[in-house]
Coordinates of C-alpha atoms and ligand atoms in Angstrom, one line a residue:
M265 CA 0.0 0.0 0.0
K266 CA 1.7 3.2 -1.0
P267 CA 1.1 6.5 0.7
S268 CA -0.7 8.2 -2.2
S269 CA -3.3 5.4 -2.4
S270 CA -3.8 5.2 1.3
S271 CA -4.3 9.0 1.7
S272 CA -6.7 9.1 -1.3
S273 CA -8.7 6.1 -0.1
S274 CA -9.1 7.6 3.4
S275 CA -10.3 11.0 2.0
H276 CA -12.6 9.2 -0.3
S277 CA -14.0 7.1 2.6
R278 CA -14.6 10.3 4.6
K279 CA -16.8 11.6 1.8
S280 CA -18.8 8.3 1.6
G281 CA -19.6 8.2 5.2
L282 CA -18.5 7.2 8.6
S283 CA -19.1 3.5 8.3
S284 CA -16.7 2.9 5.4
Y285 CA -14.2 5.1 7.4
F286 CA -14.4 2.6 10.2
I287 CA -14.2 -0.4 7.8
T288 CA -11.0 1.1 6.4
L289 CA -9.6 1.5 9.9
A290 CA -10.6 -2.0 10.8
F291 CA -9.0 -3.3 7.7
I292 CA -5.7 -1.5 8.4
A293 CA -5.8 -2.8 12.0
L294 CA -6.4 -6.3 10.7
V295 CA -3.5 -6.1 8.3
A296 CA -1.3 -4.7 11.1
F297 CA -2.4 -7.5 13.4
L298 CA -1.9 -10.2 10.8
Y299 CA 1.5 -9.1 9.7
G300 CA 2.6 -8.0 13.1
E301 CA 4.3 -5.0 11.5
D302 CA 4.6 -1.5 12.5
L303 CA 1.6 0.3 11.2
A304 CA 3.7 3.2 9.9
C305 CA 5.7 0.8 7.8
I306 CA 2.6 -0.7 6.2
L307 CA 1.1 2.7 5.4
F308 CA 4.2 4.4 4.2
N309 CA 6.2 1.8 2.4
S310 CA 8.9 4.2 1.6
D311 CA 9.8 2.7 -1.8
H312 CA 7.2 5.3 -2.8
H313 CA 8.2 8.0 -0.4
S314 CA 9.0 10.5 -3.2
N315 CA 5.4 11.5 -3.7
S316 CA 4.1 11.5 -0.1
S317 CA 3.6 14.4 2.2
L318 CA 3.8 13.1 5.7
S319 CA 3.3 15.0 8.9
S320 CA 6.3 15.2 11.2
T321 CA 4.9 12.6 13.7
E322 CA 4.5 10.1 10.8
I323 CA 8.0 10.9 9.7
K324 CA 9.3 10.0 13.1
E325 CA 7.5 6.7 13.2
D326 CA 8.7 5.7 9.8
D327 CA 12.3 6.7 10.6
E328 CA 12.2 4.5 13.6
G329 CA 10.3 1.7 11.9
C330 CA 12.8 1.4 9.1
D331 CA 16.2 -0.1 10.0
V332 CA 18.4 1.2 7.2
F333 CA 21.1 -1.3 8.2
D334 CA 18.8 -4.2 7.5
G335 CA 18.7 -5.0 3.8
R336 CA 20.5 -6.4 0.8
W337 CA 23.0 -5.5 -1.9
V338 CA 21.6 -4.8 -5.3
Y339 CA 23.8 -4.7 -8.4
D340 CA 23.3 -1.3 -10.0
A341 CA 25.4 -1.0 -13.2
A342 CA 24.3 2.6 -14.0
G343 CA 23.7 4.1 -10.6
R344 CA 27.0 3.2 -9.0
P345 CA 29.8 4.2 -8.4
L346 CA 28.9 7.7 -7.3
Y347 CA 32.3 9.0 -8.6
E348 CA 35.2 7.5 -10.6
E349 CA 38.5 6.5 -9.0
G350 CA 40.5 8.7 -11.4
E351 CA 38.3 11.7 -10.8
C352 CA 39.0 12.0 -7.1
P353 CA 42.6 13.1 -6.4
Y354 CA 42.3 12.6 -2.7
I355 CA 42.2 8.8 -2.5
Q356 CA 45.5 7.6 -1.0
P357 CA 47.4 5.0 -3.1
Q358 CA 46.6 2.3 -0.5
L359 CA 42.9 2.5 -1.7
T360 CA 43.1 3.1 -5.5
C361 CA 42.5 -0.5 -6.6
Q362 CA 42.0 0.2 -10.4
A363 CA 45.3 2.1 -10.6
H364 CA 47.0 -0.9 -9.0
G365 CA 45.7 -3.4 -11.5
R366 CA 42.5 -4.7 -10.1
P367 CA 40.9 -6.5 -13.1
D368 CA 37.3 -6.5 -12.1
R369 CA 35.0 -3.5 -11.3
G370 CA 31.9 -5.2 -10.0
Y371 CA 32.7 -4.2 -6.4
Q372 CA 32.0 -0.5 -7.4
H373 CA 28.5 -1.2 -8.6
W374 CA 26.6 -2.5 -5.5
R375 CA 23.9 -0.4 -4.0
W376 CA 22.6 -0.9 -0.5
Q377 CA 18.8 -1.5 -0.4
P378 CA 17.2 -1.4 3.1
R379 CA 14.4 -3.9 3.5
K380 CA 11.6 -1.4 4.4
C381 CA 12.7 1.9 2.8
S382 CA 15.3 3.4 0.6
L383 CA 18.4 5.5 1.4
S384 CA 18.2 9.2 0.7
S385 CA 20.1 9.9 -2.6
F386 CA 23.3 11.7 -1.8
N387 CA 23.2 15.4 -2.9
A388 CA 26.6 17.0 -2.5
T389 CA 25.2 20.5 -2.7
R390 CA 22.7 19.9 0.0
M391 CA 25.3 18.3 2.2
L392 CA 27.7 21.3 1.6
E393 CA 24.9 23.8 2.4
W394 CA 24.3 22.0 5.6
L395 CA 28.0 22.0 6.4
R396 CA 28.3 25.8 5.8
G397 CA 30.3 27.3 8.6
K398 CA 30.8 23.9 10.2
R399 CA 33.7 21.6 11.1
M400 CA 33.0 17.9 10.4
M401 CA 35.6 15.6 11.8
F402 CA 36.3 11.9 11.5
V403 CA 38.3 10.5 14.4
G404 CA 39.8 7.0 14.5
D405 CA 41.9 4.6 12.5
S406 CA 42.7 4.0 8.9
L407 CA 39.3 2.6 8.2
N408 CA 37.8 5.8 9.4
R409 CA 40.3 7.6 7.2
G410 CA 38.8 5.7 4.3
Q411 CA 35.3 6.9 5.2
F412 CA 36.7 10.5 5.5
V413 CA 38.2 10.3 2.0
S414 CA 35.0 8.8 0.6
M415 CA 33.1 11.8 2.0
V416 CA 35.5 14.2 0.4
C417 CA 35.2 12.4 -2.9
L418 CA 31.4 12.5 -2.7
L419 CA 31.5 16.2 -2.1
H420 CA 34.4 17.5 -4.2
R421 CA 32.8 17.5 -7.6
A422 CA 30.4 20.2 -6.3
I423 CA 33.3 22.5 -5.4
P424 CA 35.3 24.4 -8.0
E425 CA 39.0 23.6 -8.2
S426 CA 40.1 27.0 -6.8
A427 CA 37.8 26.7 -3.8
K428 CA 39.1 23.6 -2.1
S429 CA 42.3 22.4 -0.6
M430 CA 43.6 19.5 1.5
E431 CA 46.4 19.7 4.0
T432 CA 47.9 17.3 6.5
V433 CA 49.9 18.3 9.6
E434 CA 50.9 15.4 11.8
S435 CA 47.7 13.6 13.0
L436 CA 45.3 16.0 11.4
T437 CA 44.2 16.2 7.8
V438 CA 41.9 19.1 6.8
F439 CA 39.9 19.4 3.6
T440 CA 38.6 22.9 3.2
A441 CA 35.6 24.0 1.1
K442 CA 36.3 27.8 1.0
D443 CA 33.0 29.0 -0.4
Y444 CA 31.2 27.2 2.3
N445 CA 33.6 28.1 5.1
A446 CA 33.4 24.4 5.9
T447 CA 36.1 21.8 6.7
I448 CA 36.0 18.1 6.7
E449 CA 38.8 16.7 8.8
F450 CA 40.4 13.4 9.8
Y451 CA 42.2 13.0 13.1
W452 CA 44.4 9.9 13.6
A453 CA 43.6 8.2 17.0
P454 CA 43.3 4.5 16.4
F455 CA 42.1 3.7 20.0
L456 CA 40.5 7.2 20.5
V457 CA 42.2 7.2 23.9
E458 CA 46.0 7.7 24.2
S459 CA 48.1 4.8 23.0
N460 CA 51.6 3.9 21.9
A461 CA 50.3 3.8 18.3
D462 CA 49.4 7.5 18.1
N463 CA 52.1 8.6 15.8
A464 CA 50.5 9.5 12.5
V465 CA 53.2 7.9 10.5
V466 CA 55.2 5.5 12.7
H467 CA 52.5 3.4 14.3
R468 CA 52.9 -0.2 13.1
I469 CA 53.3 -1.5 16.6
T470 CA 52.5 -5.1 17.6
D471 CA 52.9 -4.7 21.3
R472 CA 50.0 -2.3 21.7
I473 CA 49.5 -0.3 25.0
V474 CA 46.6 2.0 25.7
R475 CA 45.8 4.5 28.5
V476 CA 42.1 3.8 28.6
R477 CA 41.1 6.8 30.7
S478 CA 43.3 9.4 28.9
I479 CA 41.7 11.2 26.0
N480 CA 42.6 14.8 26.2
K481 CA 45.9 14.5 24.4
H482 CA 43.8 13.9 21.3
A483 CA 40.5 15.4 22.2
R484 CA 41.8 18.9 22.5
Y485 CA 42.0 18.8 18.7
W486 CA 38.3 17.9 18.4
K487 CA 37.0 20.9 20.4
G488 CA 34.8 23.1 18.3
A489 CA 33.8 20.4 15.9
D490 CA 30.2 20.5 14.9
V491 CA 30.0 16.9 13.6
L492 CA 32.1 14.1 14.9
V493 CA 32.3 10.6 13.3
F494 CA 34.2 8.2 15.5
N495 CA 35.4 4.6 15.0
T496 CA 37.7 2.3 16.8
Y497 CA 37.9 -1.5 16.7
L498 CA 40.5 -3.3 14.7
W499 CA 43.5 -2.1 16.7
W500 CA 41.9 -3.7 19.8
M501 CA 41.8 -7.1 18.2
T502 CA 45.3 -8.4 19.1
G503 CA 44.3 -11.2 21.5
A504 CA 42.1 -11.8 24.4
K505 CA 43.9 -9.3 26.6
M506 CA 44.8 -5.7 26.2
K507 CA 47.8 -4.0 27.8
T508 CA 46.7 -0.8 29.6
L509 CA 48.9 1.7 31.2
K510 CA 48.5 3.7 34.4
G511 CA 50.6 6.8 34.5
S512 CA 52.1 8.3 31.4
F513 CA 54.3 6.9 28.6
G514 CA 58.0 7.5 28.8
G515 CA 60.3 6.2 31.5
D516 CA 59.9 2.6 32.6
T517 CA 56.3 1.9 31.7
K518 CA 56.6 -1.8 32.2
K519 CA 55.8 -1.7 36.0
N520 CA 52.6 0.3 35.4
I521 CA 51.1 -2.0 32.8
T522 CA 48.2 -4.2 33.6
E523 CA 46.4 -6.6 31.3
M524 CA 42.7 -6.5 30.9
E525 CA 40.1 -8.3 28.9
T526 CA 39.9 -6.6 25.6
E527 CA 36.1 -5.9 26.0
E528 CA 36.8 -4.3 29.4
A529 CA 39.5 -2.0 28.1
Y530 CA 37.2 -1.2 25.1
R531 CA 34.4 -0.4 27.4
L532 CA 36.5 1.9 29.5
A533 CA 37.8 3.7 26.4
L534 CA 34.3 4.2 25.0
R535 CA 33.0 5.4 28.3
R536 CA 35.8 8.0 28.4
M537 CA 34.9 9.1 24.9
V538 CA 31.2 9.4 25.9
K539 CA 32.1 11.4 28.9
W540 CA 34.1 13.8 26.7
V541 CA 31.2 14.0 24.2
E542 CA 28.7 14.8 27.0
M543 CA 31.0 17.6 28.3
N544 CA 31.9 19.1 24.9
M545 CA 29.2 18.4 22.3
D546 CA 26.0 20.5 22.7
P547 CA 23.1 18.1 21.9
N548 CA 21.2 21.0 20.3
N549 CA 23.8 22.1 17.8
T550 CA 26.1 19.2 17.0
R551 CA 25.9 15.7 15.7
V552 CA 27.9 12.7 16.8
F553 CA 28.2 9.4 14.9
F554 CA 30.0 6.2 15.7
T555 CA 30.8 3.7 12.9
S556 CA 30.6 0.2 14.2
M557 CA 33.2 -2.5 13.6
S558 CA 34.6 -2.9 10.1
P559 CA 34.8 -6.6 9.3
S560 CA 37.8 -8.4 7.7
H561 CA 37.7 -11.3 5.3
T562 CA 40.9 -13.2 6.0
R563 CA 39.6 -16.8 5.9
S564 CA 37.4 -17.9 3.1
E565 CA 36.4 -21.0 5.0
M566 CA 34.1 -18.8 7.0
W567 CA 31.8 -18.3 4.0
G568 CA 32.3 -21.9 2.7
G569 CA 35.2 -21.1 0.3
E570 CA 38.4 -23.0 -0.2
A571 CA 40.5 -23.9 2.9
D572 CA 43.4 -21.5 2.4
G573 CA 41.7 -18.6 0.7
N574 CA 40.9 -15.1 1.8
C575 CA 39.5 -12.0 0.2
Y576 CA 41.9 -12.3 -2.8
N577 CA 40.1 -13.2 -6.0
Q578 CA 36.6 -12.6 -4.5
T579 CA 34.4 -10.7 -7.0
T580 CA 30.9 -11.0 -5.6
P581 CA 29.3 -10.4 -2.2
I582 CA 28.3 -13.2 0.1
E583 CA 24.6 -14.1 -0.5
D584 CA 23.8 -15.8 2.7
S585 CA 21.8 -13.1 4.5
A586 CA 22.6 -14.7 7.9
Y587 CA 26.3 -14.5 7.3
W588 CA 28.2 -13.0 10.2
G589 CA 32.0 -13.6 9.9
S590 CA 34.7 -11.9 11.8
G591 CA 33.0 -9.1 13.6
S592 CA 33.3 -9.6 17.3
K593 CA 29.8 -10.0 18.9
S594 CA 31.2 -9.3 22.3
M595 CA 32.7 -6.0 21.1
M596 CA 29.4 -5.1 19.5
R597 CA 27.7 -5.7 22.8
V598 CA 29.9 -3.2 24.4
L599 CA 28.8 -0.6 21.8
E600 CA 25.2 -1.6 22.5
Q601 CA 25.7 -1.0 26.2
V602 CA 27.8 2.1 26.2
L603 CA 26.7 4.4 23.3
P604 CA 22.9 4.7 24.1
R605 CA 23.8 6.0 27.6
S606 CA 25.3 9.1 26.3
R607 CA 23.3 12.3 27.2
T608 CA 24.4 13.8 23.9
P609 CA 22.9 11.4 21.4
I610 CA 25.4 9.3 19.5
T611 CA 24.0 7.9 16.2
L612 CA 25.4 4.5 15.5
L613 CA 26.3 3.7 11.9
N614 CA 25.8 -0.1 12.3
I615 CA 27.7 -1.0 9.2
T616 CA 29.1 -4.3 10.4
Q617 CA 26.5 -6.7 9.1
L618 CA 26.2 -5.1 5.6
S619 CA 29.9 -5.0 5.3
E620 CA 30.3 -8.6 6.3
Y621 CA 28.7 -9.5 3.0
R622 CA 31.3 -7.6 1.1
R623 CA 34.3 -10.1 0.8
D624 CA 34.7 -8.6 -2.7
A625 CA 35.2 -5.0 -1.7
H626 CA 38.7 -5.1 0.0
T627 CA 41.8 -3.7 -1.6
S628 CA 43.4 -7.2 -1.6
I629 CA 46.6 -7.0 -3.6
Y630 CA 45.6 -3.9 -5.6
K631 CA 47.3 -1.2 -3.6
Q632 CA 50.6 0.5 -3.0
Q633 CA 52.7 -1.8 -0.8
W634 CA 54.6 -0.7 2.3
S635 CA 57.6 -2.6 1.3
P636 CA 58.8 -4.4 -1.9
L637 CA 57.2 -7.9 -2.4
T638 CA 59.4 -11.0 -1.9
P639 CA 59.5 -13.6 -4.7
A640 CA 57.5 -16.0 -2.3
Q641 CA 54.8 -13.4 -2.0
I642 CA 54.6 -12.8 -5.7
A643 CA 54.3 -16.5 -6.3
D644 CA 51.3 -16.6 -3.8
P645 CA 49.3 -13.4 -4.1
K646 CA 46.8 -14.2 -1.4
S647 CA 49.7 -14.3 1.1
Y648 CA 49.9 -10.5 1.0
A649 CA 46.3 -9.5 0.3
D650 CA 44.9 -6.7 2.5
C651 CA 41.5 -8.0 3.6
N652 CA 40.9 -5.2 6.1
H653 CA 40.8 -2.0 4.0
W654 CA 38.3 -1.2 1.2
C655 CA 38.8 0.1 -2.3
L656 CA 37.4 3.5 -3.2
P657 CA 35.0 4.1 -4.8
G658 CA 33.3 1.2 -3.1
L659 CA 31.8 0.0 0.1
Q660 CA 32.7 3.0 2.2
D661 CA 30.6 5.3 0.0
T662 CA 27.6 3.4 1.3
W663 CA 28.7 4.1 4.9
N664 CA 28.5 7.8 4.0
E665 CA 25.1 7.3 2.2
L666 CA 23.9 5.9 5.5
L667 CA 25.3 8.8 7.4
Y668 CA 23.6 11.2 4.9
T669 CA 20.4 9.3 5.3
K670 CA 20.6 9.8 9.1
L671 CA 21.1 13.5 8.6
F672 CA 18.4 13.8 5.9
P673 CA 15.8 11.1 6.3
P674 CA 14.0 10.5 3.1
F675 CA 10.5 10.2 4.6
Ligands
LIG49 C1 3.9 12.2 -8.2 O1 2.6 12.0 -8.6 C2 2.2 12.7 -9.8 C3 0.7 12.6 -10.0 O2 0.1 11.8 -9.0 C4 3.0 12.1 -10.9 O3 2.7 12.8 -12.1 C5 4.5 12.3 -10.6 O4 5.2 11.6 -11.6 C6 4.8 11.6 -9.3 N1 6.2 11.9 -9.0 C7 7.0 11.0 -8.6 C8 8.4 11.4 -8.3 O5 6.7 9.8 -8.4
LIG50 C1 20.4 19.1 -4.4 O1 20.3 20.1 -3.3 C2 20.3 21.4 -3.8 C3 20.3 22.3 -2.6 O2 19.5 21.9 -1.6 C4 19.0 21.6 -4.6 O3 18.9 22.9 -5.1 C5 19.0 20.6 -5.8 O4 17.8 20.7 -6.5 C6 19.2 19.2 -5.3 N1 19.5 18.3 -6.4 C7 18.8 17.2 -6.6 C8 19.1 16.4 -7.8 O5 17.9 16.9 -5.9
LIG51 C1 33.6 30.2 9.5 O1 33.2 29.1 10.3 C2 33.8 29.2 11.6 C3 33.4 28.0 12.4 O2 33.9 26.9 11.8 C4 33.3 30.5 12.3 O3 33.9 30.7 13.5 C5 33.6 31.7 11.4 O4 33.0 32.9 12.0 C6 33.1 31.5 10.0 N1 33.5 32.6 9.2 C7 32.7 33.2 8.3 C8 33.3 34.3 7.5 O5 31.5 32.9 8.2
LIG52 C1 53.5 4.6 37.6 O1 52.3 5.4 37.8 C2 52.4 6.2 39.0 C3 51.1 6.9 39.1 O2 50.6 7.4 38.0 C4 53.5 7.2 38.7 O3 53.7 8.1 39.9 C5 54.8 6.5 38.5 O4 55.9 7.4 38.2 C6 54.7 5.5 37.4 N1 55.8 4.6 37.3 C7 56.5 4.4 36.2 C8 57.7 3.5 36.3 O5 56.1 5.0 35.1
LIG53 C1 18.6 22.6 24.1 O1 17.4 23.2 23.7 C2 16.4 23.0 24.7 C3 15.0 23.5 24.1 O2 15.2 24.5 23.2 C4 16.8 23.9 25.9 O3 15.8 23.7 27.0 C5 18.1 23.3 26.5 O4 18.6 24.1 27.5 C6 19.2 23.3 25.4 N1 20.3 22.7 25.8 C7 21.5 23.2 25.8 C8 22.7 22.4 26.3 O5 21.8 24.3 25.3
LIG54 C1 40.0 -17.1 -9.0 O1 38.7 -17.7 -8.9 C2 38.3 -18.4 -10.0 C3 36.9 -19.0 -9.7 O2 36.1 -18.0 -9.2 C4 39.3 -19.5 -10.3 O3 38.9 -20.1 -11.5 C5 40.6 -18.9 -10.5 O4 41.6 -20.0 -10.7 C6 41.0 -18.1 -9.3 N1 42.3 -17.4 -9.5 C7 43.3 -17.5 -8.7 C8 44.6 -16.8 -9.2 O5 43.3 -18.0 -7.6
LIG55 C1 24.0 -4.0 14.6 O1 23.3 -4.8 13.7 C2 23.4 -6.2 14.0 C3 22.7 -7.0 13.0 O2 22.7 -6.4 11.8 C4 22.9 -6.5 15.4 O3 23.1 -7.8 15.7 C5 23.5 -5.6 16.4 O4 22.9 -5.8 17.6 C6 23.4 -4.1 16.0 N1 24.2 -3.4 16.9 C7 23.8 -2.4 17.6 C8 24.8 -1.7 18.6 O5 22.7 -1.9 17.5

């Protein structure tokens, strides 16, 4: 039942008398009862939202009734990608898969289709108008950097060449849209809290140590941001325990290190972040997002593939809608428990499940390598495939379409 027909039928029934009005009502109630669905979702099946004019209360119901993270991937040859790889100069060479020889392009053409509604179509001008005079900042690890770059690529076509710039100083990268007096920024803080991996360049550390209660070293750079998009996950996943430090880095830190369950350390760090958000982000004038865990595809056995494979040579998404691979459920539970308690609302971008399907979207071997490949690696490409990061354009554009939909609901 689409909104235009439901509104016209109800106005028609009003004309033809009270009894048919009640029959209509009873029918709707029956349908709602039979299908056990949210009434708003039956009435306003938002595949047809473009022609409806809904009151604000109805908008609210529908927004809550439609879980935009619940859906499926649809191949869209003409509608995706939203920009070309060669057209966006800001993509770092670790993510330009075509330039590094990726033979297939299918991964660029999948569009996310929520089950009960559609995503708002990304309008760069509208987003830039909204960002006017604002600072939007992504804070987190290299996966969040990918989402930041995707956002810049989605917007940059709407900005003339002379009116934009990008600059990196240490941990902070700033994209400026001059005519809008707006910046979109990325700040490197892979654990959000202070850690021994905070150096923007030299951070490939296996023996990771965090100070779970210490955030101001980074957070002083976030002050004044109007929009924050956080992530943190992969750096925590080094084993069952996490080394945490009391006191400061420098000197003989060994004595002050305690080991903690990873989930516990994660919880303390997130609570610290929430506390900072509550104290620094005005709920009336700012928006805070948190992007959930980005999954990896390092073992093809998990989706019924060959025994020793990974994301290398994967060209299609996983079709099993129940598939849940690497994403840690216990870490997800921490997000579920900590984020909703924030007095300044934090909008969760729950991208984990939809990204779990995308074994095909990783950079794999098609990226700039940190060091020259060895003959053994060259002989066995999957041995050096990167199954954590994502090609651009690609999956992470969808994460930003979801962010955009949360800012501008389609209903
Ligand atoms: C909206 O409805 C009108 C008439 O009912 C129709 O002509 C128009 O194409 C519709 N627009 C969209 C976007 O569906
Ligand atoms: C995009 O947004 C701008 C500004 O809000 C508006 O003028 C324009 O019509 C929109 N474009 C599309 C295709 O909807
Ligand atoms: C530009 O935006 C900043 C906030 O990011 C604001 O403080 C400043 O007044 C704005 N400048 C102009 C010229 O609007
Ligand atoms: C351990 O932490 C305590 C309290 O923060 C501090 O006084 C002490 O200097 C630290 N010790 C070392 C070896 O870093
Ligand atoms: C937010 O807005 C409400 C209603 O306008 C107001 O009562 C409240 O004090 C505001 N909160 C802050 C932190 O400014
Ligand atoms: C890639 O996968 C296809 C089947 O999907 C297979 O035929 C081919 O041998 C694989 N290539 C490599 C290099 O593993
Ligand atoms: C995110 O979505 C998954 C399923 O798609 C669900 O299991 C999980 O509870 C959600 N997480 C949060 C924090 O809402």
